[in-house]
Backbone as JSON Lines, residues from 0, in Angstrom:
{"i":0,"aa":"M","n":[0.85,-1.18,0.0],"ca":[0.0,0.0,0.0],"c":[0.89,1.24,0.0]}
{"i":1,"aa":"P","n":[0.59,2.21,-0.86],"ca":[1.44,3.41,-0.92],"c":[1.34,4.23,0.37]}
{"i":2,"aa":"E","n":[2.44,4.89,0.69],"ca":[2.46,5.72,1.89],"c":[1.6,6.96,1.73]}
{"i":3,"aa":"T","n":[1.53,7.48,0.5],"ca":[0.68,8.64,0.23],"c":[-0.27,8.3,-0.9]}
{"i":4,"aa":"M","n":[-1.44,8.88,-0.85],"ca":[-2.42,8.65,-1.89],"c":[-2.58,9.94,-2.69]}
{"i":5,"aa":"E","n":[-2.52,9.82,-4.0],"ca":[-2.69,10.98,-4.85],"c":[-4.14,11.02,-5.33]}
{"i":6,"aa":"I","n":[-4.8,12.14,-5.13],"ca":[-6.19,12.3,-5.54],"c":[-6.26,13.32,-6.66]}
{"i":7,"aa":"S","n":[-6.87,12.92,-7.77],"ca":[-6.96,13.83,-8.92],"c":[-7.87,15.01,-8.58]}
{"i":8,"aa":"D","n":[-7.66,16.12,-9.25],"ca":[-8.49,17.3,-9.02],"c":[-9.96,17.01,-9.33]}
{"i":9,"aa":"A","n":[-10.23,16.16,-10.31],"ca":[-11.61,15.84,-10.69],"c":[-12.36,15.12,-9.56]}
{"i":10,"aa":"A","n":[-11.63,14.46,-8.67],"ca":[-12.27,13.72,-7.59],"c":[-12.43,14.54,-6.31]}
{"i":11,"aa":"K","n":[-11.87,15.72,-6.28],"ca":[-11.93,16.54,-5.06],"c":[-13.24,17.31,-4.98]}
{"i":12,"aa":"S","n":[-13.72,17.52,-3.75],"ca":[-14.93,18.3,-3.54],"c":[-14.82,19.07,-2.23]}
{"i":13,"aa":"G","n":[-15.76,19.99,-2.05],"ca":[-15.81,20.77,-0.81],"c":[-14.78,21.88,-0.78]}
{"i":14,"aa":"D","n":[-14.89,22.69,0.27],"ca":[-13.96,23.8,0.46],"c":[-13.48,23.87,1.9]}
{"i":15,"aa":"G","n":[-13.67,22.77,2.63],"ca":[-13.24,22.73,4.01],"c":[-14.33,23.09,5.0]}
{"i":16,"aa":"T","n":[-15.5,23.49,4.5],"ca":[-16.61,23.81,5.39],"c":[-17.61,22.65,5.38]}
{"i":17,"aa":"T","n":[-18.38,22.53,6.45],"ca":[-19.39,21.48,6.49],"c":[-20.53,21.76,5.51]}
{"i":18,"aa":"T","n":[-20.74,23.01,5.16],"ca":[-21.8,23.38,4.21],"c":[-21.55,22.77,2.84]}
{"i":19,"aa":"N","n":[-20.28,22.69,2.44],"ca":[-19.97,22.25,1.09],"c":[-19.34,20.85,1.0]}
{"i":20,"aa":"V","n":[-19.55,20.04,2.02],"ca":[-19.03,18.67,1.98],"c":[-19.67,17.95,0.79]}
{"i":21,"aa":"G","n":[-18.85,17.36,-0.06],"ca":[-19.33,16.6,-1.2],"c":[-19.76,17.43,-2.39]}
{"i":22,"aa":"I","n":[-19.68,18.74,-2.31],"ca":[-20.06,19.61,-3.42],"c":[-18.8,20.04,-4.17]}
{"i":23,"aa":"K","n":[-18.77,19.76,-5.46],"ca":[-17.63,20.15,-6.27],"c":[-17.68,21.67,-6.47]}
{"i":24,"aa":"M","n":[-16.7,22.36,-5.97],"ca":[-16.69,23.81,-5.99],"c":[-16.11,24.4,-7.28]}
{"i":25,"aa":"T","n":[-15.32,23.63,-7.99],"ca":[-14.63,24.17,-9.17],"c":[-15.37,23.89,-10.47]}
{"i":26,"aa":"G","n":[-16.46,23.14,-10.44],"ca":[-17.21,22.85,-11.66],"c":[-17.87,24.09,-12.21]}
{"i":27,"aa":"T","n":[-18.04,24.12,-13.53],"ca":[-18.66,25.28,-14.17],"c":[-20.08,24.99,-14.65]}
{"i":28,"aa":"F","n":[-20.51,23.73,-14.56],"ca":[-21.85,23.35,-15.01],"c":[-22.69,23.0,-13.79]}
{"i":29,"aa":"Q","n":[-23.6,23.89,-13.43],"ca":[-24.43,23.75,-12.23],"c":[-25.66,22.9,-12.51]}
{"i":30,"aa":"C","n":[-25.92,21.92,-11.66],"ca":[-27.15,21.14,-11.78],"c":[-28.33,22.06,-11.43]}
{"i":31,"aa":"P","n":[-29.4,22.04,-12.25],"ca":[-30.54,22.91,-11.97],"c":[-31.39,22.45,-10.78]}
{"i":32,"aa":"E","n":[-31.17,21.22,-10.32],"ca":[-31.98,20.65,-9.25],"c":[-31.3,20.68,-7.87]}
{"i":33,"aa":"C","n":[-29.97,20.81,-7.84],"ca":[-29.26,20.76,-6.56],"c":[-28.02,21.66,-6.62]}
{"i":34,"aa":"R","n":[-27.18,21.58,-5.63],"ca":[-26.01,22.45,-5.55],"c":[-24.77,21.87,-6.23]}
{"i":35,"aa":"Q","n":[-24.86,20.66,-6.77],"ca":[-23.69,20.01,-7.36],"c":[-23.26,20.69,-8.66]}
{"i":36,"aa":"K","n":[-21.95,20.74,-8.87],"ca":[-21.37,21.33,-10.07],"c":[-20.51,20.28,-10.76]}
{"i":37,"aa":"F","n":[-20.35,20.43,-12.07],"ca":[-19.62,19.46,-12.87],"c":[-18.65,20.13,-13.82]}
{"i":38,"aa":"D","n":[-17.65,19.37,-14.27],"ca":[-16.65,19.9,-15.19],"c":[-17.12,19.89,-16.63]}
{"i":39,"aa":"S","n":[-18.18,19.15,-16.93],"ca":[-18.67,19.09,-18.32],"c":[-20.2,19.01,-18.33]}
{"i":40,"aa":"E","n":[-20.76,19.42,-19.44],"ca":[-22.21,19.33,-19.63],"c":[-22.65,17.87,-19.6]}
{"i":41,"aa":"K","n":[-21.87,16.99,-20.2],"ca":[-22.2,15.56,-20.23],"c":[-22.27,14.99,-18.82]}
{"i":42,"aa":"A","n":[-21.31,15.34,-17.98],"ca":[-21.32,14.86,-16.59],"c":[-22.56,15.36,-15.86]}
{"i":43,"aa":"K","n":[-22.92,16.62,-16.09],"ca":[-24.13,17.18,-15.46],"c":[-25.37,16.45,-15.94]}
{"i":44,"aa":"Q","n":[-25.46,16.16,-17.24],"ca":[-26.61,15.46,-17.79],"c":[-26.74,14.04,-17.22]}
{"i":45,"aa":"L","n":[-25.61,13.34,-17.09],"ca":[-25.64,11.99,-16.52],"c":[-26.08,12.03,-15.06]}
{"i":46,"aa":"H","n":[-25.58,13.0,-14.32],"ca":[-25.99,13.19,-12.92],"c":[-27.5,13.38,-12.85]}
{"i":47,"aa":"W","n":[-28.03,14.29,-13.67],"ca":[-29.46,14.58,-13.64],"c":[-30.26,13.33,-14.0]}
{"i":48,"aa":"K","n":[-29.81,12.6,-15.02],"ca":[-30.52,11.4,-15.47],"c":[-30.63,10.37,-14.35]}
{"i":49,"aa":"F","n":[-29.54,10.12,-13.63],"ca":[-29.54,9.07,-12.63],"c":[-29.97,9.52,-11.24]}
{"i":50,"aa":"I","n":[-29.94,10.82,-10.96],"ca":[-30.3,11.31,-9.63],"c":[-31.66,12.0,-9.6]}
{"i":51,"aa":"H","n":[-31.97,12.82,-10.6],"ca":[-33.16,13.67,-10.52],"c":[-34.29,13.32,-11.49]}
{"i":52,"aa":"D","n":[-34.03,12.6,-12.56],"ca":[-35.04,12.34,-13.59],"c":[-36.26,11.63,-12.98]}
{"i":53,"aa":"P","n":[-37.42,12.3,-12.94],"ca":[-38.6,11.7,-12.31],"c":[-39.09,10.44,-13.04]}
{"i":54,"aa":"N","n":[-38.9,10.37,-14.34],"ca":[-39.31,9.18,-15.09],"c":[-38.45,7.98,-14.71]}
{"i":55,"aa":"R","n":[-37.18,8.2,-14.54],"ca":[-36.28,7.11,-14.17],"c":[-36.6,6.63,-12.75]}
{"i":56,"aa":"S","n":[-36.88,7.54,-11.86],"ca":[-37.21,7.18,-10.48],"c":[-38.46,6.32,-10.45]}
{"i":57,"aa":"R","n":[-39.44,6.66,-11.28],"ca":[-40.69,5.9,-11.35],"c":[-40.41,4.49,-11.84]}
{"i":58,"aa":"I","n":[-39.58,4.36,-12.87],"ca":[-39.25,3.05,-13.42],"c":[-38.53,2.2,-12.38]}
{"i":59,"aa":"V","n":[-37.57,2.78,-11.7],"ca":[-36.84,2.05,-10.66],"c":[-37.79,1.61,-9.56]}
{"i":60,"aa":"A","n":[-38.69,2.47,-9.14],"ca":[-39.65,2.13,-8.09],"c":[-40.58,1.01,-8.55]}
{"i":61,"aa":"E","n":[-41.04,1.05,-9.81],"ca":[-41.92,0.02,-10.32],"c":[-41.2,-1.33,-10.41]}
{"i":62,"aa":"L","n":[-39.96,-1.31,-10.86],"ca":[-39.18,-2.55,-10.92],"c":[-38.97,-3.14,-9.54]}
{"i":63,"aa":"S","n":[-38.73,-2.27,-8.58],"ca":[-38.55,-2.72,-7.2],"c":[-39.84,-3.36,-6.67]}
{"i":64,"aa":"L","n":[-40.98,-2.73,-6.98],"ca":[-42.27,-3.25,-6.54],"c":[-42.54,-4.61,-7.18]}
{"i":65,"aa":"V","n":[-42.3,-4.74,-8.48],"ca":[-42.49,-6.01,-9.19],"c":[-41.62,-7.1,-8.57]}
{"i":66,"aa":"S","n":[-40.38,-6.75,-8.29],"ca":[-39.45,-7.7,-7.68],"c":[-39.95,-8.16,-6.32]}
{"i":67,"aa":"T","n":[-40.47,-7.23,-5.53],"ca":[-40.97,-7.54,-4.2],"c":[-42.22,-8.43,-4.29]}
{"i":68,"aa":"L","n":[-43.11,-8.12,-5.21],"ca":[-44.35,-8.88,-5.35],"c":[-44.1,-10.3,-5.86]}
{"i":69,"aa":"S","n":[-43.07,-10.46,-6.68],"ca":[-42.8,-11.78,-7.25],"c":[-42.02,-12.68,-6.29]}
{"i":70,"aa":"S","n":[-41.56,-12.14,-5.19],"ca":[-40.78,-12.93,-4.21],"c":[-41.68,-13.76,-3.32]}
């Protein structure tokens, strides 16, 4: 195991305050639904698709319900 771990700038978040824990502060593409920022439009779109898209959430919930009922 290495003595020091190198963390890329893309993986860093926050600014040392508890308010911004987990929030990427250097991103230029702001999510319209939350405080998260991204380095590219594509990254922002993928975030929105998997975190905020109401249609996707409905599908996941329905699949979960079907799975539960079939058990």
